[in-house]
Coordinates of C-alpha atoms in Angstrom, one line a residue:
Chain U
X113 CA 119.6 69.4 83.6
X114 CA 121.6 68.8 80.4
X115 CA 122.4 72.4 79.3
X116 CA 125.2 74.0 81.2
X117 CA 124.1 76.8 83.4
X118 CA 120.6 75.4 83.7
X119 CA 121.2 74.5 87.3
X120 CA 121.6 78.2 88.1
X121 CA 118.0 79.0 86.9
X122 CA 114.9 78.9 89.1
X123 CA 113.0 78.2 85.9
X124 CA 111.6 79.7 82.8
X125 CA 108.8 82.1 82.7
X126 CA 106.3 82.9 79.8
X127 CA 104.2 86.0 79.7
X128 CA 100.7 86.0 78.3
X129 CA 98.3 88.8 77.5
X130 CA 95.0 87.1 78.3
X131 CA 93.7 84.7 80.9
X132 CA 92.4 82.5 78.1
X133 CA 95.8 82.0 76.5
X134 CA 97.3 81.3 80.0
X135 CA 94.6 78.7 80.6
X136 CA 95.4 77.0 77.3
X137 CA 99.1 77.1 78.0
X138 CA 98.6 75.6 81.5
X139 CA 96.6 72.8 80.0
X140 CA 99.3 72.0 77.4
X141 CA 102.0 72.2 80.0
X142 CA 100.3 69.7 82.1
X143 CA 99.7 67.4 79.1
X144 CA 103.4 67.7 78.2
X145 CA 104.1 66.2 81.6
X146 CA 105.5 69.2 83.5
X147 CA 104.5 69.1 87.1
X148 CA 106.6 71.7 89.0
X149 CA 104.7 74.6 87.4
X150 CA 103.0 77.7 88.7
X151 CA 100.8 80.3 87.1
X152 CA 100.7 83.9 88.3
X153 CA 97.6 85.9 87.7
X154 CA 96.3 89.3 88.8
X155 CA 93.1 87.7 90.2
X156 CA 92.0 84.2 91.1
X157 CA 91.0 82.2 88.0
X158 CA 89.2 78.9 88.6
X159 CA 90.1 77.5 85.2
X160 CA 93.8 77.9 85.9
X161 CA 93.5 75.8 89.1
X162 CA 91.8 73.1 87.1
X163 CA 94.3 73.3 84.2
X164 CA 97.2 72.9 86.7
X165 CA 95.3 70.1 88.4
X166 CA 95.8 71.6 91.9
X167 CA 94.9 69.4 94.8
X168 CA 91.9 70.3 97.0
X169 CA 92.8 73.0 99.4
X170 CA 93.6 71.9 103.0
X171 CA 92.2 75.1 104.4
X172 CA 88.7 73.7 105.1
X173 CA 90.1 70.9 107.1
X174 CA 92.1 73.3 109.2
X175 CA 89.1 75.5 109.8
X176 CA 87.1 72.5 110.9
X177 CA 89.8 71.5 113.4
X178 CA 90.0 75.1 114.6
X179 CA 86.2 75.3 115.0
X180 CA 86.1 72.1 117.0
X181 CA 89.0 73.2 119.2
X182 CA 87.4 76.6 119.8
X183 CA 84.1 75.1 120.6
X184 CA 85.4 72.6 123.1
X185 CA 87.9 75.1 124.6
X186 CA 85.2 77.8 125.0
X187 CA 82.8 75.5 126.7
X188 CA 85.6 73.9 128.9
X189 CA 86.6 77.4 130.0
X190 CA 83.0 78.2 131.1
X191 CA 82.5 74.8 132.7
X192 CA 85.8 74.7 134.5
X193 CA 85.4 78.3 135.8
X194 CA 81.8 78.1 136.9
X195 CA 81.7 74.5 138.2
X196 CA 85.2 73.6 139.4
X197 CA 87.3 76.6 140.1
X198 CA 84.9 79.3 141.1
X199 CA 81.4 77.9 141.7
X200 CA 78.9 80.6 142.6
X201 CA 75.2 80.3 143.4
X202 CA 73.5 82.8 141.1
X203 CA 69.7 82.8 141.8
X204 CA 69.7 79.1 142.5
X205 CA 70.8 78.1 139.0
X206 CA 72.9 74.9 138.6
X207 CA 76.6 75.4 138.4
X208 CA 76.7 73.9 135.0
X209 CA 74.0 76.3 133.6
X210 CA 75.1 75.4 130.1
X211 CA 72.6 77.5 128.1
X212 CA 74.4 80.6 129.5
X213 CA 77.7 79.2 128.3
X214 CA 76.5 79.1 124.6
X215 CA 77.3 82.7 123.6
X216 CA 80.9 82.4 124.8
X217 CA 81.3 78.9 123.3
X218 CA 79.9 80.2 120.0
X219 CA 82.3 83.2 119.9
X220 CA 85.4 81.1 120.7
X221 CA 84.4 78.7 118.0
X222 CA 84.3 81.5 115.4
X223 CA 87.5 83.0 116.7
X224 CA 89.6 80.0 116.7
X225 CA 88.2 78.8 113.3
X226 CA 89.0 82.2 111.8
X227 CA 92.5 82.1 113.2
X228 CA 93.0 78.7 111.6
X229 CA 91.7 79.9 108.3
X230 CA 94.0 82.9 108.2
X231 CA 97.1 81.4 109.7
X232 CA 96.5 78.1 107.9
X233 CA 96.2 79.8 104.6
X234 CA 99.4 81.8 105.1
X235 CA 101.3 78.8 106.3
X236 CA 100.1 76.6 103.4
X237 CA 101.2 79.3 101.0
X238 CA 104.6 79.7 102.8
X239 CA 103.9 83.4 103.5
X240 CA 105.4 85.7 104.6
X241 CA 108.2 85.1 102.1
X242 CA 110.6 88.0 101.9
X243 CA 112.3 86.7 98.7
X244 CA 111.2 84.8 95.7
X245 CA 113.1 84.4 92.4
X246 CA 110.1 85.3 90.2
X247 CA 110.6 88.9 91.2
X248 CA 113.9 89.0 89.4
X249 CA 112.0 89.3 86.2
X250 CA 111.3 93.0 85.7
X251 CA 108.1 92.4 83.7
X252 CA 106.8 90.3 86.6
X253 CA 105.5 93.5 88.3
X254 CA 102.7 93.4 85.8
X255 CA 101.4 90.1 87.3
X256 CA 99.6 92.4 89.8
X257 CA 98.1 94.4 86.9
X258 CA 97.1 92.8 83.7
X259 CA 99.6 90.2 82.6
X260 CA 99.5 86.4 83.2
X261 CA 102.7 84.4 83.7
X262 CA 103.5 80.7 83.6
X263 CA 106.6 79.3 85.2
X264 CA 108.1 75.9 84.7
X265 CA 110.6 75.3 87.5
X266 CA 114.1 73.9 87.0
X267 CA 113.3 71.3 89.6
X268 CA 110.9 69.6 87.3
X269 CA 112.3 66.3 86.2
X270 CA 111.5 67.0 82.6
X271 CA 113.1 70.5 82.7
X272 CA 115.7 71.1 80.1
X273 CA 116.7 74.7 79.5
X274 CA 116.6 74.5 75.7
X275 CA 113.8 72.0 75.3
X276 CA 111.5 73.8 77.8
X277 CA 112.3 77.1 76.3
X278 CA 111.2 75.8 72.9
X279 CA 108.1 74.3 74.4
X280 CA 107.1 77.6 76.1
X281 CA 107.7 79.5 72.9
X282 CA 105.3 77.2 71.2
X283 CA 102.5 78.3 73.6
X284 CA 102.5 81.7 71.9
X285 CA 103.5 83.8 74.8
X286 CA 104.5 87.4 74.3
X287 CA 107.9 86.6 75.7
X288 CA 109.9 83.9 77.5
X289 CA 112.2 84.9 80.4
X290 CA 114.9 83.2 82.4
X291 CA 114.2 83.3 86.1
X292 CA 117.4 83.8 88.0
X293 CA 117.4 82.0 91.4
Chain Q
X241 CA 88.6 100.1 73.1
X242 CA 87.1 99.2 69.8
X243 CA 84.5 96.8 71.1
X244 CA 81.4 97.7 73.0
X245 CA 80.8 95.5 76.0
X246 CA 78.0 93.0 75.7
X247 CA 74.8 94.2 77.4
X248 CA 74.3 92.4 80.6
X249 CA 71.0 91.4 82.1
X250 CA 71.0 94.6 84.3
X251 CA 71.6 96.8 81.2
X252 CA 68.6 95.3 79.5
X253 CA 66.5 96.0 82.6
X254 CA 67.7 99.6 82.4
X255 CA 69.6 99.5 85.7
X256 CA 72.8 101.4 86.0
X257 CA 75.8 99.0 85.7
X258 CA 77.9 97.8 88.6
X259 CA 81.0 99.0 86.8
X260 CA 81.0 101.7 84.2
X261 CA 81.6 100.2 80.7
X262 CA 85.0 100.3 79.0
X263 CA 87.1 99.2 82.0
X264 CA 89.8 96.6 81.8
X265 CA 92.0 94.9 84.4
X266 CA 94.7 97.5 83.8
X267 CA 92.4 100.5 83.9
X268 CA 90.8 99.5 87.2
X269 CA 94.2 98.8 88.7
X270 CA 95.6 102.2 87.5
X271 CA 92.6 104.2 88.5
X272 CA 92.2 102.9 92.0
X273 CA 95.9 102.9 92.8
X274 CA 96.2 106.4 91.3
X275 CA 94.2 107.7 94.3
X276 CA 97.2 106.8 96.4
X277 CA 100.0 107.4 93.9
X278 CA 98.8 110.9 93.0
X279 CA 100.2 112.3 96.3
X280 CA 98.3 114.1 99.0
X281 CA 95.7 116.5 97.9
X282 CA 95.5 119.8 99.9
X283 CA 92.0 119.2 101.2
X284 CA 93.3 116.1 102.9
X285 CA 95.5 118.0 105.2
X286 CA 92.6 120.2 106.3
X287 CA 90.2 117.2 106.7
X288 CA 92.7 115.1 108.6
X289 CA 93.8 118.1 110.6
X290 CA 90.3 118.9 111.7
X291 CA 89.5 115.3 112.6
X292 CA 92.8 115.1 114.5
X293 CA 91.8 118.1 116.5
X294 CA 88.7 116.1 117.6
X295 CA 91.0 113.2 118.5
X296 CA 92.8 115.7 120.8
X297 CA 89.5 116.6 122.3
X298 CA 88.9 112.9 123.0
X299 CA 92.3 112.6 124.6
X300 CA 91.5 115.6 126.8
X301 CA 88.2 114.2 127.9
X302 CA 89.8 110.8 128.6
X303 CA 92.5 112.4 130.7
X304 CA 89.9 114.3 132.6
X305 CA 88.0 111.1 133.1
X306 CA 91.0 109.1 134.3
X307 CA 91.9 111.9 136.8
X308 CA 88.4 112.5 138.2
X309 CA 86.3 109.4 137.4
X310 CA 82.9 108.9 135.8
X311 CA 81.5 111.6 138.0
X312 CA 82.3 114.1 135.2
X313 CA 79.6 112.4 133.1
X314 CA 75.9 112.9 133.6
X315 CA 75.5 109.4 135.2
X316 CA 73.8 109.0 138.5
X317 CA 71.2 106.8 140.0
X318 CA 68.6 106.0 138.6
X319 CA 70.3 106.5 135.2
X320 CA 73.5 104.5 135.6
X321 CA 73.9 103.9 131.9
X322 CA 74.2 106.9 129.7
X323 CA 76.2 108.1 126.8
X324 CA 78.9 105.4 127.2
X325 CA 76.4 102.6 126.5
X326 CA 74.4 104.7 123.9
X327 CA 77.5 105.4 121.9
X328 CA 78.8 101.9 122.3
X329 CA 75.7 100.4 120.8
X330 CA 75.6 103.1 118.1
X331 CA 79.1 102.6 117.0
X332 CA 79.0 98.8 117.0
X333 CA 75.8 98.9 115.1
X334 CA 77.4 101.0 112.4
X335 CA 80.2 98.5 112.1
X336 CA 77.7 95.8 111.2
X337 CA 77.1 97.0 107.6
X338 CA 80.8 96.4 106.7
X339 CA 80.6 92.7 107.7
X340 CA 77.3 92.4 106.1
X341 CA 78.6 93.8 102.8
X342 CA 81.8 91.9 102.8
X343 CA 80.6 88.5 104.1
X344 CA 76.9 88.0 103.6
X345 CA 76.7 89.7 100.2
X346 CA 79.7 87.7 99.1
X347 CA 78.0 84.4 100.0
X348 CA 74.9 85.6 98.2
X349 CA 77.0 86.4 95.1
X350 CA 76.0 90.0 95.0
X351 CA 78.5 91.3 92.5
X352 CA 77.8 95.0 93.3
X353 CA 79.4 94.5 96.8
X354 CA 82.9 94.4 95.2
X355 CA 83.4 98.1 94.9
X356 CA 82.2 99.0 98.4
X357 CA 83.3 96.1 100.6
X358 CA 86.9 97.4 101.3
X359 CA 86.0 100.7 102.8
X360 CA 82.9 99.3 104.4
X361 CA 85.2 96.8 106.2
X362 CA 87.5 99.6 107.1
X363 CA 84.5 101.5 108.5
X364 CA 83.6 98.4 110.5
X365 CA 87.1 98.3 112.1
X366 CA 87.2 102.0 113.0
X367 CA 83.6 101.9 114.3
X368 CA 84.4 98.9 116.5
X369 CA 87.5 100.6 117.7
X370 CA 85.4 103.6 118.8
X371 CA 82.7 101.3 120.3
X372 CA 85.3 99.2 122.2
X373 CA 86.5 102.3 123.9
X374 CA 83.3 103.0 125.7
X375 CA 82.8 99.8 127.9
X376 CA 86.5 100.1 128.8
X377 CA 86.2 103.7 130.0
X378 CA 82.8 103.0 131.6
X379 CA 84.2 100.4 134.0
X380 CA 85.3 103.2 136.3
X381 CA 88.9 102.2 136.7
X382 CA 89.9 101.7 133.1
X383 CA 93.4 100.6 134.0
X384 CA 91.9 97.5 135.5
X385 CA 89.7 96.7 132.4
X386 CA 91.8 93.5 131.8
X387 CA 89.9 92.0 134.8
X388 CA 87.2 91.3 132.3
X389 CA 89.3 88.6 130.8
X390 CA 89.5 85.1 132.3
X391 CA 93.1 84.7 133.5
X392 CA 94.6 83.1 136.6
X393 CA 95.2 85.9 139.1
X394 CA 96.3 86.3 142.7
X395 CA 92.8 87.4 143.6
X396 CA 91.6 83.9 142.8
X397 CA 88.6 85.3 140.9
X398 CA 87.1 84.4 137.5
X399 CA 84.6 86.2 135.3
X400 CA 80.9 85.3 135.7
X401 CA 80.0 83.4 132.5
X402 CA 76.3 83.6 133.1
X403 CA 76.4 87.4 132.6
X404 CA 75.6 89.1 129.3
X405 CA 78.3 91.6 130.1
X406 CA 81.0 89.0 129.9
X407 CA 79.4 87.6 126.7
X408 CA 79.8 91.1 125.3
X409 CA 83.5 91.0 126.1
X410 CA 83.9 87.8 124.1
X411 CA 81.5 88.9 121.3
X412 CA 83.1 92.3 120.7
X413 CA 86.7 91.2 121.0
X414 CA 86.0 88.3 118.6
X415 CA 84.2 90.6 116.2
X416 CA 87.1 93.1 116.2
X417 CA 89.7 90.3 115.7
X418 CA 87.8 88.6 112.9
X419 CA 87.0 91.8 111.2
X420 CA 90.6 92.8 111.3
X421 CA 91.8 89.5 109.9
X422 CA 89.1 89.5 107.2
X423 CA 90.1 93.0 106.2
X424 CA 93.8 92.3 106.2
X425 CA 93.5 89.1 104.2
X426 CA 91.4 91.0 101.6
X427 CA 94.1 93.6 101.4
X428 CA 97.1 91.3 100.8
X429 CA 96.8 91.1 97.0
X430 CA 96.2 94.8 96.8
X431 CA 99.2 95.6 99.0
X432 CA 101.2 93.5 96.5
X433 CA 99.8 95.6 93.7
X434 CA 100.8 98.8 95.5
X435 CA 104.3 97.3 96.2
X436 CA 104.6 96.8 92.4
X437 CA 103.4 100.3 91.6
X438 CA 105.0 102.7 94.1
X439 CA 108.4 104.3 93.1
X440 CA 109.5 105.5 96.5
X441 CA 111.9 103.0 98.1
X442 CA 110.4 103.3 101.6
X443 CA 106.9 103.0 100.4
X444 CA 107.9 99.9 98.5
X445 CA 109.4 98.4 101.6
X446 CA 106.4 99.1 103.7
X447 CA 103.8 97.8 101.2
X448 CA 106.2 94.9 100.4
X449 CA 106.4 93.9 104.1
X450 CA 102.7 94.2 104.5
X451 CA 102.0 92.1 101.4
X452 CA 104.2 89.4 102.9
X453 CA 105.7 88.5 99.5
X454 CA 102.4 87.8 97.8
X455 CA 103.0 87.1 94.1
X456 CA 99.6 85.9 92.7
X457 CA 100.6 82.3 92.4
X458 CA 97.8 80.0 91.4
X459 CA 98.6 77.7 94.3
X460 CA 98.2 80.7 96.6
X461 CA 95.1 82.0 95.0
X462 CA 93.6 78.5 95.4
X463 CA 94.1 78.4 99.2
X464 CA 93.3 82.1 99.4
X465 CA 89.9 81.9 97.8
X466 CA 88.9 79.0 100.0
X467 CA 90.1 80.8 103.2
X468 CA 88.3 84.0 102.2
X469 CA 85.1 82.2 101.5
X470 CA 85.3 80.3 104.8
X471 CA 86.0 83.5 106.7
X472 CA 82.9 85.0 105.1
X473 CA 81.0 82.0 106.2
X474 CA 82.3 82.4 109.7
X475 CA 81.7 86.2 109.8
X476 CA 78.1 85.8 108.8
X477 CA 76.8 84.2 112.0
X478 CA 79.3 86.2 114.0
X479 CA 77.8 89.5 112.9
X480 CA 74.3 88.3 113.8
X481 CA 75.6 87.1 117.2
X482 CA 77.4 90.3 118.1
X483 CA 74.4 92.6 118.1
X484 CA 72.2 89.8 119.6
X485 CA 74.7 89.7 122.5
X486 CA 74.6 93.5 122.7
X487 CA 70.9 93.3 122.9
X488 CA 71.1 90.7 125.7
X489 CA 72.8 93.3 127.8
X490 CA 69.4 94.9 127.9
X491 CA 67.0 92.0 127.3
X492 CA 68.4 89.8 130.1
X493 CA 67.7 92.5 132.7
X494 CA 64.2 92.8 134.0
X495 CA 63.9 96.5 133.5
X496 CA 60.6 97.6 131.8
X497 CA 61.2 98.2 128.1
X498 CA 64.3 96.1 128.0
X499 CA 63.1 92.6 129.0
X500 CA 61.7 91.7 125.5
X501 CA 62.4 88.7 123.2
X502 CA 62.1 90.9 120.2
X503 CA 65.4 92.6 121.1
X504 CA 68.0 90.4 119.3
X505 CA 66.4 90.5 115.8
X506 CA 65.3 94.1 116.3
X507 CA 68.8 95.2 117.3
X508 CA 70.4 93.3 114.4
X509 CA 68.1 94.9 111.9
X510 CA 68.8 98.3 113.5
X511 CA 72.5 97.7 113.2
X512 CA 72.3 96.9 109.5
X513 CA 70.1 99.9 109.0
X514 CA 72.5 102.2 110.8
X515 CA 75.5 100.7 109.1
X516 CA 74.2 101.1 105.6
X517 CA 73.3 104.7 106.4
X518 CA 76.9 105.3 107.5
X519 CA 78.3 103.5 104.4
X520 CA 76.2 105.9 102.3
X521 CA 77.2 108.9 104.3
X522 CA 80.9 108.0 103.5
X523 CA 80.6 106.6 100.0
X524 CA 78.7 109.5 98.5
X525 CA 81.3 112.2 99.3
X526 CA 84.2 109.8 98.6
X527 CA 83.1 108.9 95.2
X528 CA 82.7 112.5 94.3
X529 CA 86.0 113.6 95.7
X530 CA 88.1 110.8 94.2
X531 CA 86.1 110.6 90.9
X532 CA 85.1 107.0 91.6
X533 CA 81.7 107.2 89.9
X534 CA 82.8 104.5 87.5
X535 CA 83.2 102.0 90.4
X536 CA 80.6 103.2 92.9
X537 CA 77.7 103.7 90.5
X538 CA 74.2 104.8 91.1
X539 CA 73.4 101.1 91.2
X540 CA 75.3 100.8 94.5
X541 CA 73.6 103.8 95.9
X542 CA 70.2 102.5 94.9
X543 CA 70.9 99.0 96.3
X544 CA 72.2 100.3 99.6
X545 CA 69.1 102.5 99.8
X546 CA 66.9 99.5 99.3
X547 CA 68.7 97.5 102.0
X548 CA 68.3 100.6 104.3
X549 CA 64.6 100.8 103.5
X550 CA 64.0 97.1 104.1
X551 CA 65.9 97.0 107.4
X552 CA 64.2 100.3 108.4
X553 CA 60.8 98.7 108.0
X554 CA 61.9 95.8 110.2
X555 CA 63.0 98.4 112.8
X556 CA 59.6 100.2 112.5
X557 CA 58.0 96.8 113.1
X558 CA 60.1 96.5 116.2
X559 CA 58.9 99.8 117.5
X560 CA 55.3 98.8 116.9
X561 CA 55.7 95.4 118.6
X562 CA 57.3 97.2 121.6
X563 CA 54.2 99.3 121.9
X564 CA 51.8 96.4 121.3
X565 CA 53.6 94.1 123.7
X566 CA 53.6 96.7 126.5
X567 CA 49.8 96.7 126.5
X568 CA 49.3 93.1 125.6
X569 CA 51.5 92.0 128.5
X570 CA 49.0 93.6 130.9
X571 CA 52.0 94.6 133.0
X572 CA 51.5 98.1 134.5
X573 CA 55.2 99.0 134.5
X574 CA 55.5 98.1 130.8
X575 CA 52.4 100.1 130.0
X576 CA 53.7 103.0 132.0
X577 CA 57.1 102.8 130.4
X578 CA 55.8 103.0 126.8
X579 CA 53.4 105.9 127.7
X580 CA 56.2 107.7 129.4
X581 CA 58.4 107.2 126.4
X582 CA 55.8 108.7 124.0
X583 CA 54.3 111.4 126.2
X584 CA 56.8 111.8 129.1
X585 CA 59.6 114.3 129.6
X586 CA 61.7 112.6 126.8
X587 CA 58.8 112.6 124.3
X588 CA 60.7 114.9 121.9
X589 CA 63.5 112.3 121.6
X590 CA 60.9 109.6 120.8
X591 CA 59.1 111.6 118.2
X592 CA 62.3 112.8 116.6
X593 CA 63.4 109.2 116.4
X594 CA 60.1 108.2 114.6
X595 CA 60.7 111.1 112.2
X596 CA 64.3 110.1 111.5
X597 CA 64.0 106.3 111.5
X598 CA 60.6 105.6 110.1
X599 CA 59.3 108.7 108.1
X600 CA 62.5 109.9 106.5
X601 CA 63.6 106.6 105.0
X602 CA 60.2 106.3 103.3
X603 CA 61.6 108.8 100.8
X604 CA 63.6 106.0 99.4
X605 CA 60.5 104.5 97.8
X606 CA 60.7 107.3 95.3
X607 CA 63.1 106.4 92.5
X608 CA 64.1 110.1 92.0
X609 CA 65.5 110.1 95.5
X610 CA 67.3 106.8 95.1
X611 CA 69.2 108.0 92.1
X612 CA 70.1 111.4 93.5
X613 CA 73.2 111.0 95.7
X614 CA 72.7 114.3 97.5
X615 CA 69.2 113.3 98.6
X616 CA 70.3 109.8 99.6
X617 CA 73.0 111.4 101.7
X618 CA 70.4 113.5 103.5
X619 CA 68.2 110.5 104.2
X620 CA 71.3 108.6 105.5
X621 CA 72.1 111.5 107.9
X622 CA 68.6 111.3 109.2
X623 CA 69.1 107.6 109.9
X624 CA 72.5 108.2 111.6
X625 CA 70.9 110.7 114.0
X626 CA 67.7 108.5 114.4
X627 CA 69.7 105.5 115.4
X628 CA 71.6 107.4 118.0
X629 CA 68.2 108.7 119.4
X630 CA 66.8 105.2 119.4
X631 CA 69.6 104.0 121.7
X632 CA 69.2 107.1 123.8
X633 CA 65.5 106.4 124.2
X634 CA 66.0 102.8 125.0
X635 CA 68.7 103.4 127.6
X636 CA 67.3 106.5 129.3
X637 CA 63.6 106.3 129.3
X638 CA 63.6 102.8 130.8
X639 CA 65.9 103.8 133.6
X640 CA 64.8 107.2 134.5
X641 CA 61.4 106.1 135.7
X642 CA 61.4 102.5 136.8
X643 CA 59.3 100.7 139.5
X644 CA 59.7 103.1 142.4
X645 CA 58.4 106.7 141.8
X646 CA 60.4 108.0 144.8
X647 CA 63.6 107.1 142.9
X648 CA 62.7 108.7 139.6
X649 CA 65.1 111.2 138.1
X650 CA 66.3 112.9 134.9
X651 CA 69.4 112.4 132.8
X652 CA 71.3 114.7 130.5
X653 CA 74.8 114.3 129.0
X654 CA 77.4 116.8 130.4
X655 CA 79.9 118.7 128.2
X656 CA 82.4 115.8 128.9
X657 CA 79.9 113.3 127.6
X658 CA 79.6 115.3 124.4
X659 CA 83.3 115.9 124.2
X660 CA 84.0 112.2 124.4
X661 CA 81.3 111.4 121.8
X662 CA 82.5 114.0 119.4
X663 CA 86.1 112.9 120.1
X664 CA 85.3 109.4 118.9
X665 CA 83.7 110.7 115.8
X666 CA 87.1 112.5 115.2
X667 CA 88.9 109.3 115.9
X668 CA 86.7 107.5 113.3
X669 CA 87.2 110.2 110.7
X670 CA 91.0 110.4 111.3
X671 CA 91.4 106.7 110.8
X672 CA 89.2 106.9 107.7
X673 CA 91.2 109.7 106.2
X674 CA 94.5 107.8 106.8
X675 CA 92.9 104.7 105.3
X676 CA 91.8 106.5 102.0
X677 CA 95.2 108.1 101.8
X678 CA 97.4 105.0 102.2
X679 CA 95.4 101.9 101.3
X680 CA 93.4 101.1 98.2
X681 CA 89.8 102.0 99.3
X682 CA 88.3 99.7 96.6
X683 CA 89.4 96.1 96.4
X684 CA 91.5 96.1 93.2
X685 CA 91.8 92.4 92.6
X686 CA 88.2 91.8 93.1
X687 CA 87.4 94.6 90.7
X688 CA 89.6 92.8 88.1
X689 CA 87.3 89.8 88.5
X690 CA 84.2 91.7 87.5
X691 CA 85.7 93.4 84.5
X692 CA 83.7 92.0 81.5
X693 CA 86.1 89.3 80.4
X694 CA 85.6 89.3 76.6
X695 CA 86.1 93.0 76.7
X696 CA 89.4 93.1 78.6
X697 CA 91.0 90.3 76.7
X698 CA 90.3 91.8 73.3
X699 CA 91.4 95.2 74.4
X700 CA 94.8 94.1 75.6
X701 CA 95.5 91.3 73.1

């Protein structure tokens, strides 16, 4: 935070024309020691995740937890209803006629696991997010079309407005922008 | 566009491509979003207006039903299940192709699914909405339909979890919810694309709110891809379970013609068969109207035709096994049921069903038919009708002459049965027209991933 005014920035953004140049840039940014970085692409690119060294997604764990909860919950609902709260003799079947509880248990497993997948993904991504500084860059609208962006955030310990700007320029972007907070 | 795209494996085999050559990430974005940005074409008002009239017909028949009860339908003993169940099974079967295309073909890495999955999923949702209506209005007092759900109540009663009808409640509501989530999650990046494209302030706000601030961050994509894949993995067994549970509604009962172990797989195959027919019915006109031949190519039409042919043969096998088992069982009621189906008062329905579901799809063996959209559309229409007839035959022929000849009877839908049915077709079409007008009907971000990479980079660099 040496340069005056740097504190007012969210970060610096570089625009690239191709996924390949973005991937190269991400690799070099990581090598240069920047960690508070993000890449913005029009579609998911596996190599970018690798270049930025993203951690494994936590979504699968959440889905597993959701599935287990749904499974136990669904069976518990059938069991509690049919055995404890409202036992009925249907054709002499045992109250705990568990094979007939499988369809409901199965459906609740899928339902709760899917909920966890969707809500978990949104929560991990911090969505919905009504405001984000990157949208202050006019050209950023092209991130949903055909342009690729790399942002080094001001929070990064190595961030220095001038130094980082020079570094980004060395990655051969088409342009480097200041991202107002 | 100086460079020719590299020939892919499918080009070398002489198959039409999944995406017409020459497209880039920007051109797919522009061309698909242009369908929405161009404004409303005049035909849309007529098409939507006509469908909406049918929705009004639905509302009228529902009002009549709520005022007078299910007596306005053709239901009576012995046929206590009529149009409501036939249409329920028909609609929910149609929905299955959407999930199959979006989930199962995703897991099988079938790239061609990308340009049809979005509207196939939308079709699923709208079909499930139409299907879900029927059991609710069939309960007699629809305002008490929430009694189907397990909740603590002053009556001290709970649902019967050993009954397939309550399994159906869980299966269909789970299916509707998961399909909606899957569809919406798939839409988020495209809603962000629309937010960045539209000029109008209000449209920007609506798309922006729906996109939830999506910005295409790598961190987000990383979680997103994982979640999407897992949802596909969850939806795959779900879709198989839903129609299996629907078939249990029949198979668990001991009525002749229903009490068969073949029912779950035979129903699931029938659902996929009907669903692909409906996807073709919709895709063929839509690609022509919106000039989407670059994205929905002959390859898609051929592939869908092949899936339809394969599932159609499984369904044909189901019909044969039904006949075989009726005689092999040595049970006189089963034997009578099948003879009554083929030669009894409803024989025309059965023979029409064989024509529509078994004979007509055999045309797809001929390549000339597969690559001619108009002919494929006609075959698909045969299947749409055939699958409705199949459900009619299953429901009605088993019930109208069961064990006791003194209680035999005949069944026919009344004008209110038909009005309700046509009304739900109107509801389906209205929702579909709204969908193609306001949401990207092809998944834009997934199309960007199948643009030949070398090509797009060189073109824009």
